[in-house]
C-alpha positions as a LaTeX table, in Angstrom:
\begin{tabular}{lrrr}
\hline
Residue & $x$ (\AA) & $y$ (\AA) & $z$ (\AA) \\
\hline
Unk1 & $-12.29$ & 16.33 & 2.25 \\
Unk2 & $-12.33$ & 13.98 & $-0.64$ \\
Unk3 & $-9.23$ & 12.02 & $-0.78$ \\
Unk4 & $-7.44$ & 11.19 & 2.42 \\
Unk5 & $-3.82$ & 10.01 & 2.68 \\
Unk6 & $-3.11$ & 8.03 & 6.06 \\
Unk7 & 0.64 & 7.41 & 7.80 \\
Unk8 & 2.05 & 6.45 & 10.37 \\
Unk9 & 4.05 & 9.29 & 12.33 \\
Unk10 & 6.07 & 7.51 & 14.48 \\
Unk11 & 8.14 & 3.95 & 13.40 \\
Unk12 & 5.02 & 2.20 & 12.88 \\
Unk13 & 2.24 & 0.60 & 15.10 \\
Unk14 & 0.83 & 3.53 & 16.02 \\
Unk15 & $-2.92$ & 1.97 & 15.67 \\
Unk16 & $-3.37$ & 2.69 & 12.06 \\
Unk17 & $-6.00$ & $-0.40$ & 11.56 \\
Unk18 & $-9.03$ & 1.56 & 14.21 \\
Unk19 & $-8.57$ & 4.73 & 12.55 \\
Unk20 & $-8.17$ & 3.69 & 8.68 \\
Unk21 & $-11.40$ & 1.21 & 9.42 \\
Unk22 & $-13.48$ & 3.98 & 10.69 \\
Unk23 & $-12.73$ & 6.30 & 7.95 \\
Unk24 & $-12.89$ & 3.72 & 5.27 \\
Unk25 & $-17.01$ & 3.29 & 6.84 \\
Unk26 & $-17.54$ & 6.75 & 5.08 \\
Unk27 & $-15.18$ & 6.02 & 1.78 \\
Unk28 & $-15.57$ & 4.64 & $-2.22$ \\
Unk29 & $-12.19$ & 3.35 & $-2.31$ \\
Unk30 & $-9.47$ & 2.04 & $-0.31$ \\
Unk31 & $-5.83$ & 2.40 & $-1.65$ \\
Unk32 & $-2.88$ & 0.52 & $-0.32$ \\
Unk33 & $-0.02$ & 1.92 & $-1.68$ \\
Unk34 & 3.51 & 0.58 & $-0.48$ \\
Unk35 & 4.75 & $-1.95$ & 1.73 \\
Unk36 & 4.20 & $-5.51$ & 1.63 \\
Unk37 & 2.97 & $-8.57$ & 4.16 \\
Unk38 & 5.44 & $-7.73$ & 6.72 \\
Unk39 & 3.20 & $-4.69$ & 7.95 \\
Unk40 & $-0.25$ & $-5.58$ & 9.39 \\
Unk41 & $-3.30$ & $-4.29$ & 10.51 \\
Unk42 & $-5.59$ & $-5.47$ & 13.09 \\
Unk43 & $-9.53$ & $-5.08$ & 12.99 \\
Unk44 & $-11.89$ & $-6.18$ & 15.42 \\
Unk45 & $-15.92$ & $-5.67$ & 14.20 \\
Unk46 & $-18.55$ & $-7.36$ & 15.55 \\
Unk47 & $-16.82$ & $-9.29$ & 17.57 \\
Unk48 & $-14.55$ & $-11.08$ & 14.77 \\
Unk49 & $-11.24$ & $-10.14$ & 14.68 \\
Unk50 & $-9.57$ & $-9.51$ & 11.35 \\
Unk51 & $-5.38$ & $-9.59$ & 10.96 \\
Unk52 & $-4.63$ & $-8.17$ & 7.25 \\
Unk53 & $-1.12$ & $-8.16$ & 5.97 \\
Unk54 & $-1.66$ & $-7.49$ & 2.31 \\
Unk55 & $-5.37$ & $-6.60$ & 1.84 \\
Unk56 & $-6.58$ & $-3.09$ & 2.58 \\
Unk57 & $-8.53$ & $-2.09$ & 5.40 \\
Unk58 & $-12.04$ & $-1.45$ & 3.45 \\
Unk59 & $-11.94$ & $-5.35$ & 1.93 \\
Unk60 & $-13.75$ & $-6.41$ & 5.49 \\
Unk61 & $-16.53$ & $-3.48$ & 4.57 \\
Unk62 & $-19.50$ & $-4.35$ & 1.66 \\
Unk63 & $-20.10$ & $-1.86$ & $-1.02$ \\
Unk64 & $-16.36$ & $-0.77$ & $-0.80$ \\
Unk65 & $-13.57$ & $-1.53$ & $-3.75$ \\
Unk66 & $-10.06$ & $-2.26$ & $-2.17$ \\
Unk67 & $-6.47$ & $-1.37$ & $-4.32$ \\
Unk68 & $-3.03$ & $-2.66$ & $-3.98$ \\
Unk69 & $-1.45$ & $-0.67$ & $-5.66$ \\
Unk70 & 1.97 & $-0.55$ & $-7.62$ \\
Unk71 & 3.83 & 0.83 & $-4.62$ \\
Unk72 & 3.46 & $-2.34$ & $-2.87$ \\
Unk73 & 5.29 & $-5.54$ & $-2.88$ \\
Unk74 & 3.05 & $-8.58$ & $-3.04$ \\
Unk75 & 3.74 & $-12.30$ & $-2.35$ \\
Unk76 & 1.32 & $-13.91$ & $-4.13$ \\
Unk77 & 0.88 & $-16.94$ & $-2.36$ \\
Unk78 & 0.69 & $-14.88$ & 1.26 \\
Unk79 & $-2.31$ & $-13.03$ & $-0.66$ \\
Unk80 & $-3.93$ & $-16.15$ & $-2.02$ \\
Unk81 & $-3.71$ & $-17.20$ & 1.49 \\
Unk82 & $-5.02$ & $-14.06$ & 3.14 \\
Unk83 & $-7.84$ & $-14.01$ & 0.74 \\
Unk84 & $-8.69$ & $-17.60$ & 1.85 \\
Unk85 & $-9.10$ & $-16.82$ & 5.34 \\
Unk86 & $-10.50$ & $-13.66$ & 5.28 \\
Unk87 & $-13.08$ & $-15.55$ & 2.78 \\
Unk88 & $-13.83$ & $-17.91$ & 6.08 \\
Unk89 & $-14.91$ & $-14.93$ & 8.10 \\
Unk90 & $-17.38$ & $-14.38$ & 5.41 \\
Unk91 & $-16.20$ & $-11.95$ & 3.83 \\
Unk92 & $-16.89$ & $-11.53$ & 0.11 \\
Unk93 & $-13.55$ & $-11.04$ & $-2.07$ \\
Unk94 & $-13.94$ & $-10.94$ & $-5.81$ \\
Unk95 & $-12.71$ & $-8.75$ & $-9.02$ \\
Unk96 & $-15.19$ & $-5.99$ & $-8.39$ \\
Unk97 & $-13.91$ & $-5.39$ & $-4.78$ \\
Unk98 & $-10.54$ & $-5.78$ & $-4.63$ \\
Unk99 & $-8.12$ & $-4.98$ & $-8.00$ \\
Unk100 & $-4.24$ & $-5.65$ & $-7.78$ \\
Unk101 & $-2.41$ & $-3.19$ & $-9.86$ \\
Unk102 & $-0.76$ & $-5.06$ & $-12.90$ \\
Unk103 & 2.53 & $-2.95$ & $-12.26$ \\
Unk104 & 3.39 & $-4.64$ & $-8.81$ \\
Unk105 & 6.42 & $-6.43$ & $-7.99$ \\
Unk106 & 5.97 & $-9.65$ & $-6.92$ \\
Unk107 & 7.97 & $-11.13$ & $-3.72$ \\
Unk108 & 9.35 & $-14.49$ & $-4.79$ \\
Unk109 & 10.55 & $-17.23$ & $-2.39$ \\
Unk110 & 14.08 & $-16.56$ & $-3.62$ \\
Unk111 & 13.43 & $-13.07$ & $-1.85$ \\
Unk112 & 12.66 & $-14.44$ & 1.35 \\
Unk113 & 15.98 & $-16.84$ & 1.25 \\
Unk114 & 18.03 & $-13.67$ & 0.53 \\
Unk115 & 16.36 & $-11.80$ & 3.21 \\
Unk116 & 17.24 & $-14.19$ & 6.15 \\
Unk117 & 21.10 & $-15.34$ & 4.15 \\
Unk118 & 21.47 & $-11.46$ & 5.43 \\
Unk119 & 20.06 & $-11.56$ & 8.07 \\
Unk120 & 22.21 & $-14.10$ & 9.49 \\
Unk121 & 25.48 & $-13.07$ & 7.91 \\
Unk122 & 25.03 & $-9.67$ & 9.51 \\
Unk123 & 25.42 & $-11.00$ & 13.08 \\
Unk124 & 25.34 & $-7.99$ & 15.55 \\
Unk125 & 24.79 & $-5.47$ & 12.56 \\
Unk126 & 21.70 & $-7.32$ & 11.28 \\
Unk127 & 18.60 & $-4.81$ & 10.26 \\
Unk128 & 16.13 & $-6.48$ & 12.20 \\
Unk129 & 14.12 & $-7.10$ & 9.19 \\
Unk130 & 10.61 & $-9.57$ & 9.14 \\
Unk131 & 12.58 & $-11.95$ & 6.56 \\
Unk132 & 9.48 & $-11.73$ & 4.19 \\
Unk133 & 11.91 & $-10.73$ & 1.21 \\
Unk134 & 10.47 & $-7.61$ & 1.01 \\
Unk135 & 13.60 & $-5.49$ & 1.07 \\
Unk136 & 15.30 & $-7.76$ & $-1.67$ \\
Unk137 & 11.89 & $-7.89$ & $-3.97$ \\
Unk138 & 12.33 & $-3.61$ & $-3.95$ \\
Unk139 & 15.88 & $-3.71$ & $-4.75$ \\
Unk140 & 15.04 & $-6.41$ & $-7.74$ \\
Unk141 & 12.13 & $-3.60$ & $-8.67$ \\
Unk142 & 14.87 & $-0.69$ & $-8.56$ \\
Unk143 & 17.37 & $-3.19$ & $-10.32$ \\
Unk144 & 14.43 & $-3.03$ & $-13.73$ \\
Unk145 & 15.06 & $-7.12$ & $-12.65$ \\
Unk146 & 11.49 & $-7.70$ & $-10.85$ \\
Unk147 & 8.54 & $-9.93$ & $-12.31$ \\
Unk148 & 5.76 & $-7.97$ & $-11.91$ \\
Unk149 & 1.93 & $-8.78$ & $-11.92$ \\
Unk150 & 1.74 & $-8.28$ & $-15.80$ \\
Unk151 & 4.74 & $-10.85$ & $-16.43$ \\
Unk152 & 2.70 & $-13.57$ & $-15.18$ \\
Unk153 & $-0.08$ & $-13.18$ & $-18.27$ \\
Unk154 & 2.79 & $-14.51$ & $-20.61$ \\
Unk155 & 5.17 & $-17.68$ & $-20.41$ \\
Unk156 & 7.23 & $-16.99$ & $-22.58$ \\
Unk157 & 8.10 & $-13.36$ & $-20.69$ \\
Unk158 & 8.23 & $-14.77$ & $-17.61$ \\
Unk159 & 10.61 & $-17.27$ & $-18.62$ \\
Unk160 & 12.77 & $-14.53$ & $-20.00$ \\
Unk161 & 12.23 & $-12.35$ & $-16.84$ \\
Unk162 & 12.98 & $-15.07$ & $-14.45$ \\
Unk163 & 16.37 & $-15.75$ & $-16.29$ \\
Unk164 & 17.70 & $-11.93$ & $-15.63$ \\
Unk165 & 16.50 & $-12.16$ & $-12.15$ \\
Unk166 & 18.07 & $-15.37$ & $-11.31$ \\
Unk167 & 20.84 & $-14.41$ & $-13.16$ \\
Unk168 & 21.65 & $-11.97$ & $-10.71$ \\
Unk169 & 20.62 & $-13.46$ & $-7.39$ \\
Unk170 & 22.64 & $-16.85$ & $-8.36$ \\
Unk171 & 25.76 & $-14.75$ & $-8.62$ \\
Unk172 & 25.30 & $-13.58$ & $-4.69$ \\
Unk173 & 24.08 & $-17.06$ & $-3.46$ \\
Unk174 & 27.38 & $-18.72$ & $-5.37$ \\
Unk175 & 29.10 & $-15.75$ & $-3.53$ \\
Unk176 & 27.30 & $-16.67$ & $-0.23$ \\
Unk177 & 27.82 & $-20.31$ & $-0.37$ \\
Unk178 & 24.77 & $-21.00$ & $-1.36$ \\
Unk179 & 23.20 & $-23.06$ & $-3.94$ \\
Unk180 & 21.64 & $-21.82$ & $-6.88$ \\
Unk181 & 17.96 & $-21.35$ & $-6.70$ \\
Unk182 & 16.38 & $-24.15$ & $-9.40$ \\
Unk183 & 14.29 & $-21.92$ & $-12.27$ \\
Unk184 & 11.61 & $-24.61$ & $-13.68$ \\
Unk185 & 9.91 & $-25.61$ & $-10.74$ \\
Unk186 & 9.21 & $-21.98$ & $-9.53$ \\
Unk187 & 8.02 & $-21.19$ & $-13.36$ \\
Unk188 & 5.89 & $-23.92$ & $-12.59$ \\
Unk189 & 4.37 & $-22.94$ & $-9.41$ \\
Unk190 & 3.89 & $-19.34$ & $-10.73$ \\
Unk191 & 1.90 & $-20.45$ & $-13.68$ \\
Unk192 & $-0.20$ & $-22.59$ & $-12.12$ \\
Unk193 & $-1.43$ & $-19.90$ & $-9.36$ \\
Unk194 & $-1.05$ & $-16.61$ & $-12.35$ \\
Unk195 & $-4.90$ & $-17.05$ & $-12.83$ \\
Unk196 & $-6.06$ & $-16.90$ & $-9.85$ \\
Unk197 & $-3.56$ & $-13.84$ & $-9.54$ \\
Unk198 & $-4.23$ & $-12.10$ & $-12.66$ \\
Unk199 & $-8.50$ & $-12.19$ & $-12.34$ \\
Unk200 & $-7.98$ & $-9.32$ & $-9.89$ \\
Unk201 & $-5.53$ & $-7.50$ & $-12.29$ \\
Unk202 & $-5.70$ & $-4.13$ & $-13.57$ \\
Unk203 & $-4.33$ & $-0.96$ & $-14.37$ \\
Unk204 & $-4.46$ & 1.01 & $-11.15$ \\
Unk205 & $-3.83$ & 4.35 & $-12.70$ \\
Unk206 & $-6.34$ & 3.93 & $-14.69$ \\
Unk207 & $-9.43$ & 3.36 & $-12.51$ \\
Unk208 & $-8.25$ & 5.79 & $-10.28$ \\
Unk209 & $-8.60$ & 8.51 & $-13.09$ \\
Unk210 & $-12.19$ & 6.77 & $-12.95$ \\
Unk211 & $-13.17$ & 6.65 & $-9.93$ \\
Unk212 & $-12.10$ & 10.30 & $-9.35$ \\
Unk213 & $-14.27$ & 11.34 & $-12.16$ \\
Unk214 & $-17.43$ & 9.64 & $-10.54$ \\
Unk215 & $-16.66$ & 11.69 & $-7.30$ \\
Unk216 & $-15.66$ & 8.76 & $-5.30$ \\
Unk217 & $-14.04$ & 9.48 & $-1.79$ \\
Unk218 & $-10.51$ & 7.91 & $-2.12$ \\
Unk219 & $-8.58$ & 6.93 & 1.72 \\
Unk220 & $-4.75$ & 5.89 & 0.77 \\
Unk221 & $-3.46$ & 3.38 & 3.91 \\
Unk222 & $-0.44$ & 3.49 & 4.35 \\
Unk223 & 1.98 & 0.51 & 5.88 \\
Unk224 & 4.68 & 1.16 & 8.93 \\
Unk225 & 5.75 & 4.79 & 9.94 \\
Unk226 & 7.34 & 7.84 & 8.64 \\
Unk227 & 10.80 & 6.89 & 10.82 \\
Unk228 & 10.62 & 3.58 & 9.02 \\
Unk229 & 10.78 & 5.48 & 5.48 \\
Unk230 & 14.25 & 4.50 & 3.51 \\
Unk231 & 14.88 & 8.25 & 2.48 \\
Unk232 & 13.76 & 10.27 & 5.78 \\
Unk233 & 13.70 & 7.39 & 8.60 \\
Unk234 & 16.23 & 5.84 & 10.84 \\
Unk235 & 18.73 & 4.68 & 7.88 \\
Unk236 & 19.57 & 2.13 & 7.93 \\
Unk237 & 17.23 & 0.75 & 9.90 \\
Unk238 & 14.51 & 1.64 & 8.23 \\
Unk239 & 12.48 & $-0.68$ & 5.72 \\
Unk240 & 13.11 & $-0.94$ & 2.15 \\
Unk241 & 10.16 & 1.94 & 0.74 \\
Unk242 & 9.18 & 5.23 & 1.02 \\
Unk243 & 6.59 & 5.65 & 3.75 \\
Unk244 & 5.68 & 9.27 & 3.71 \\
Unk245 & 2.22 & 10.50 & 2.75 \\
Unk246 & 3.71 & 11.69 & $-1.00$ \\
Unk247 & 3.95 & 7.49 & $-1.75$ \\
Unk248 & 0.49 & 7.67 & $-1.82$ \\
Unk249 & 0.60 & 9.36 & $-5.71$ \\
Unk250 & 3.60 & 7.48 & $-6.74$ \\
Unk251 & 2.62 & 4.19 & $-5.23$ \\
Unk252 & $-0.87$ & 4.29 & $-6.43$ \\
Unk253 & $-0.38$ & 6.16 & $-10.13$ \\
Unk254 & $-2.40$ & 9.32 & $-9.15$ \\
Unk255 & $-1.53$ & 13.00 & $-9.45$ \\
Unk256 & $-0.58$ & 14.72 & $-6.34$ \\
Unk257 & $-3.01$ & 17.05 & $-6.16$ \\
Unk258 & $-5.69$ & 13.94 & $-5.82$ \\
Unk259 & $-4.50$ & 14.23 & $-2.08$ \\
Unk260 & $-6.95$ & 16.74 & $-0.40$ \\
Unk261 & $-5.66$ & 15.33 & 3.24 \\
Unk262 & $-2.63$ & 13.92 & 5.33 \\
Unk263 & $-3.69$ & 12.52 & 8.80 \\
Unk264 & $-1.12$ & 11.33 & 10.73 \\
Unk265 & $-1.51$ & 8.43 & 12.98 \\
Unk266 & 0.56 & 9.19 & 16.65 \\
Unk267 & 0.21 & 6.94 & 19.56 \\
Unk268 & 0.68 & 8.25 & 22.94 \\
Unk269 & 4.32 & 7.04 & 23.78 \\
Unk270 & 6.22 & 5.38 & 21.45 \\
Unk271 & 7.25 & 1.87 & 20.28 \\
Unk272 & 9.63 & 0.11 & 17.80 \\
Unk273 & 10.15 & $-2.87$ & 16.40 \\
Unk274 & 13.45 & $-4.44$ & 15.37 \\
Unk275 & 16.81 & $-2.76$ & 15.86 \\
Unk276 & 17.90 & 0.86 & 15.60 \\
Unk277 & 18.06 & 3.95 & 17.63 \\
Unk278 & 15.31 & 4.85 & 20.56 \\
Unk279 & 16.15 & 7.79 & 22.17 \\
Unk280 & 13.45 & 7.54 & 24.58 \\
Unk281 & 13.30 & 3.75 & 25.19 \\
Unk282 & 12.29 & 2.17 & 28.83 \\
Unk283 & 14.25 & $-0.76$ & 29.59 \\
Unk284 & 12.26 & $-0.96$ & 32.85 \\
Unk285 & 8.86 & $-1.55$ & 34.64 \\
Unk286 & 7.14 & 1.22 & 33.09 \\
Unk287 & 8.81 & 0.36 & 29.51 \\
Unk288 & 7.14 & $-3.73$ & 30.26 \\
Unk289 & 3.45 & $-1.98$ & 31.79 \\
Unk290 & 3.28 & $-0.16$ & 28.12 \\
Unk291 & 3.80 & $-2.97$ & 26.32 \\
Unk292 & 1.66 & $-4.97$ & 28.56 \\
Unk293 & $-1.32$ & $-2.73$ & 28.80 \\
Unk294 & $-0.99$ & $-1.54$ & 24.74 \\
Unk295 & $-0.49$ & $-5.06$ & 23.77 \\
Unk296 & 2.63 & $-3.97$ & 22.29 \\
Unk297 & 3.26 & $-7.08$ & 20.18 \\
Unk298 & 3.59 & $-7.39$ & 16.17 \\
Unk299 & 0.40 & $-8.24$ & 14.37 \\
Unk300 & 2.45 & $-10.20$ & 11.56 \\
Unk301 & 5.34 & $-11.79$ & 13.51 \\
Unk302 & 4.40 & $-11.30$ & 16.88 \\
Unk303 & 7.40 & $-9.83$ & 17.92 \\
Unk304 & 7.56 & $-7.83$ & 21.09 \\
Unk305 & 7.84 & $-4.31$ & 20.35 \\
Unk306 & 10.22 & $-1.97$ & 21.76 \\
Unk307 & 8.56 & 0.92 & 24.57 \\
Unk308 & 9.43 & 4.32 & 25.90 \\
Unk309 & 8.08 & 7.58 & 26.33 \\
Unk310 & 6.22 & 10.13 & 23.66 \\
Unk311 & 8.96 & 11.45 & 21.64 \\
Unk312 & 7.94 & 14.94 & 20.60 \\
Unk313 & 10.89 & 15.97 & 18.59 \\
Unk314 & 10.78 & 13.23 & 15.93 \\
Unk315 & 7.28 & 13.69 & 15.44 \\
Unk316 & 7.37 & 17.17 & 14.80 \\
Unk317 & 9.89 & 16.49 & 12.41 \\
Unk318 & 7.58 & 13.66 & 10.80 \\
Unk319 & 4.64 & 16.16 & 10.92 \\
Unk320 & 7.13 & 18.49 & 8.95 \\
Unk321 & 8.60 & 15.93 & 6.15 \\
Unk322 & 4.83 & 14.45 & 5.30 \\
Unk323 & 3.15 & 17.05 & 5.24 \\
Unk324 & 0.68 & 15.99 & 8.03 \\
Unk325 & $-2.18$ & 18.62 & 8.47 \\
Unk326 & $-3.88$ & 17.02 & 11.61 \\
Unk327 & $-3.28$ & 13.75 & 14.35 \\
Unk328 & $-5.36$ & 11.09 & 15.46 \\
Unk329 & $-3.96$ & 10.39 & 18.91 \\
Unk330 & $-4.30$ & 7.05 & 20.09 \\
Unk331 & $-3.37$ & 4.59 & 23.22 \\
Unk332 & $-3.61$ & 7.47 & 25.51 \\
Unk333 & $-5.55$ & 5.28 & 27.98 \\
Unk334 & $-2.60$ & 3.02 & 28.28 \\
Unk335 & $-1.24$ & 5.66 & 30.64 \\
Unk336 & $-4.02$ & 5.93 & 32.35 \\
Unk337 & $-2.12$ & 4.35 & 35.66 \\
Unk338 & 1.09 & 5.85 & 35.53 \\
Unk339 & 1.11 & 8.56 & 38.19 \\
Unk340 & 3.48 & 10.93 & 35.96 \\
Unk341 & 4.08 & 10.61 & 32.33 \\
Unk342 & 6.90 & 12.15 & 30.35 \\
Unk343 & 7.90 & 13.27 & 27.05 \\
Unk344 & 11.00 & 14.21 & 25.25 \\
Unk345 & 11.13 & 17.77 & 24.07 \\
Unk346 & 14.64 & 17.67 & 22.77 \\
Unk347 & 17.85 & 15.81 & 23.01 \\
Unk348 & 21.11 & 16.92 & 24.79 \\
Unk349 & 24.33 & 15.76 & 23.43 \\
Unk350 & 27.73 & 16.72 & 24.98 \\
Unk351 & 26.01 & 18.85 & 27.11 \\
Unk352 & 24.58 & 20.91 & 23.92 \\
Unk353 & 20.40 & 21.15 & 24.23 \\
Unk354 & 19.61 & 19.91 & 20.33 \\
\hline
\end{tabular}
């Protein structure tokens, strides 16, 4: 198997960081390809523990080249800053080994405002969101109103571009209450970081295209879980991209049929973060032993996650909707001292077996 595709078949957290790390010892290239810093991964080699928001998995690896690609949503200070420390852990990060596709949206500090403005507003119907301003940065994208990587290589278009975003988000903030978010100094801040931004720039699709043609082994990583994607997941509490294994192509800029295999990523019970259904939730000692003993707590924000038991029917549907042609099971040890473990098979509703 050349190319691998890698997701999450649960809501997320299902120990995607182990099993992307050891398969990224035997690939070329590492492609992340949606998402944004709210979604983490945690390595530990050597005894040095890594906690990567933004980066892919292969970055902490030598010899390997690392892709964001367009599919995700990057803050560009949050990946200055992850590139810093990961830099302290000596790890080399240059413009051979990692390249930022020129066609990503960029998260903007306006998006993070917007994000918790929401948040708050919605009171008991709130989302449950990381406030990152990643869900407002892919609405700008689908609005055509996003500055993207490229926009940064030109003043003059960023000045224009910043003008029809603003535009748009002052309207809702004057709407809100709010005051309207001040242009210059942001143009300002922007330009002064764009070079240290744009040196890792480049046309994703592109290299791809080469890479393939050199026979490279490809591994696409993924970000959250199939529940968490905004067409098939949980609506609406889901997160604000598509998370299935077919994101890998459009989120990336390769064909399709560059994807030779879809693992899927299932943990032994199953977690959640945020709010949104759970129909097999423990809200009890056993629910508080699996978080305890699967350190069931955000790698980002810390947040405690959300336990219960192995929820077969949702995965087989997840299995079903990306294409998932084999599992990596993981955590099972965490139920190593429960003396009898259970797992939903199907739902009853009404007194109807679903």
């Amino acid at each position: 198997m050349t190319n691998v595709v890698v997701v999450g078949s649960q809501w997320g957290d299902e120990g995607k960081g182990k099993i992307v790390d050891w398969l990224s010892s035997e690939a070329d290239v590492i492609v992340r390809f949606q998402g944004g810093h709210n979604a983490g991964h945690t390595l530990v080699i050597d005894g040095i523990v890594y906690k990567l928001r933004l980066l892919p998995s292969g970055i902490v690896r030598k010899n390997k080249i690392s892709i964001i690609g367009n599919g995700v949503v990057v803050d560009p200070w949050a990946l200055l800053e992850e590139i810093d420390e990961i830099k302290s852990k000596s790890v080399e990060v240059n413009s051979r080994n990692l390249i930022l596709s020129e066609a990503a949206t960029l998260i903007l500090p306006f998006h993070k405002e917007m994000d918790e403005i929401r948040e708050d507003a919605a009171g008991k119907s709130k989302i449950g969101t990381t406030r990152r301003g990643i869900g407002p940065a892919y609405e700008d994208k689908i609005g055509r109103r996003s500055i993207r990587v490229m926009d940064l290589a030109s003043e003059n278009n960023l000045n224009k571009r910043l003008d029809a975003v603003l535009n748009h988000h002052n309207a809702i903030r004057k709407g809100l209450g709010k005051p309207e978010f001040e242009k210059e100094q942001l143009k300002k801040d922007l330009l002064k970081i764009a070079p240290q931004i744009l040196k890792f720039s480049q046309p994703v699709w592109k290299k791809l295209v080469e890479f393939k043609s050199q026979n490279k082994k490809i591994l696409f990583e993924g970000a959250q879980g199939v529940l968490l994607d905004v067409d098939h997941g949980t609506y609406p509490f889901v997160t604000s991209s598509n998370t299935v294994a077919s994101s890998a192509a459009t989120g990336s800029g390769c064909g399709i049929n560059s994807i030779n295999y879809v693992l899927g990523i299932t943990k032994a019970y199953t977690t959640r973060v945020g709010e949104g259904p759970f129909p097999t939730e423990l809200k009890d000692n056993i629910g508080d032993l699996l978080g305890t003993r699967g350190k069931e707590f955000g790698t980002v924000t810390s947040r405690k996650r959300r336990c219960g038991w192995f929820d077969g029917v949702l995965v087989r549907q997840t299995l079903k909707i990306s294409g998932i042609d084999g599992i990596a099971l993981t955590k099972l040890d965490v139920l190593d001292e429960l003396d009898e473990i259970k797992m939903c098979i199907a739902y009853e509703i009404n007194g109807k077996k679903i």
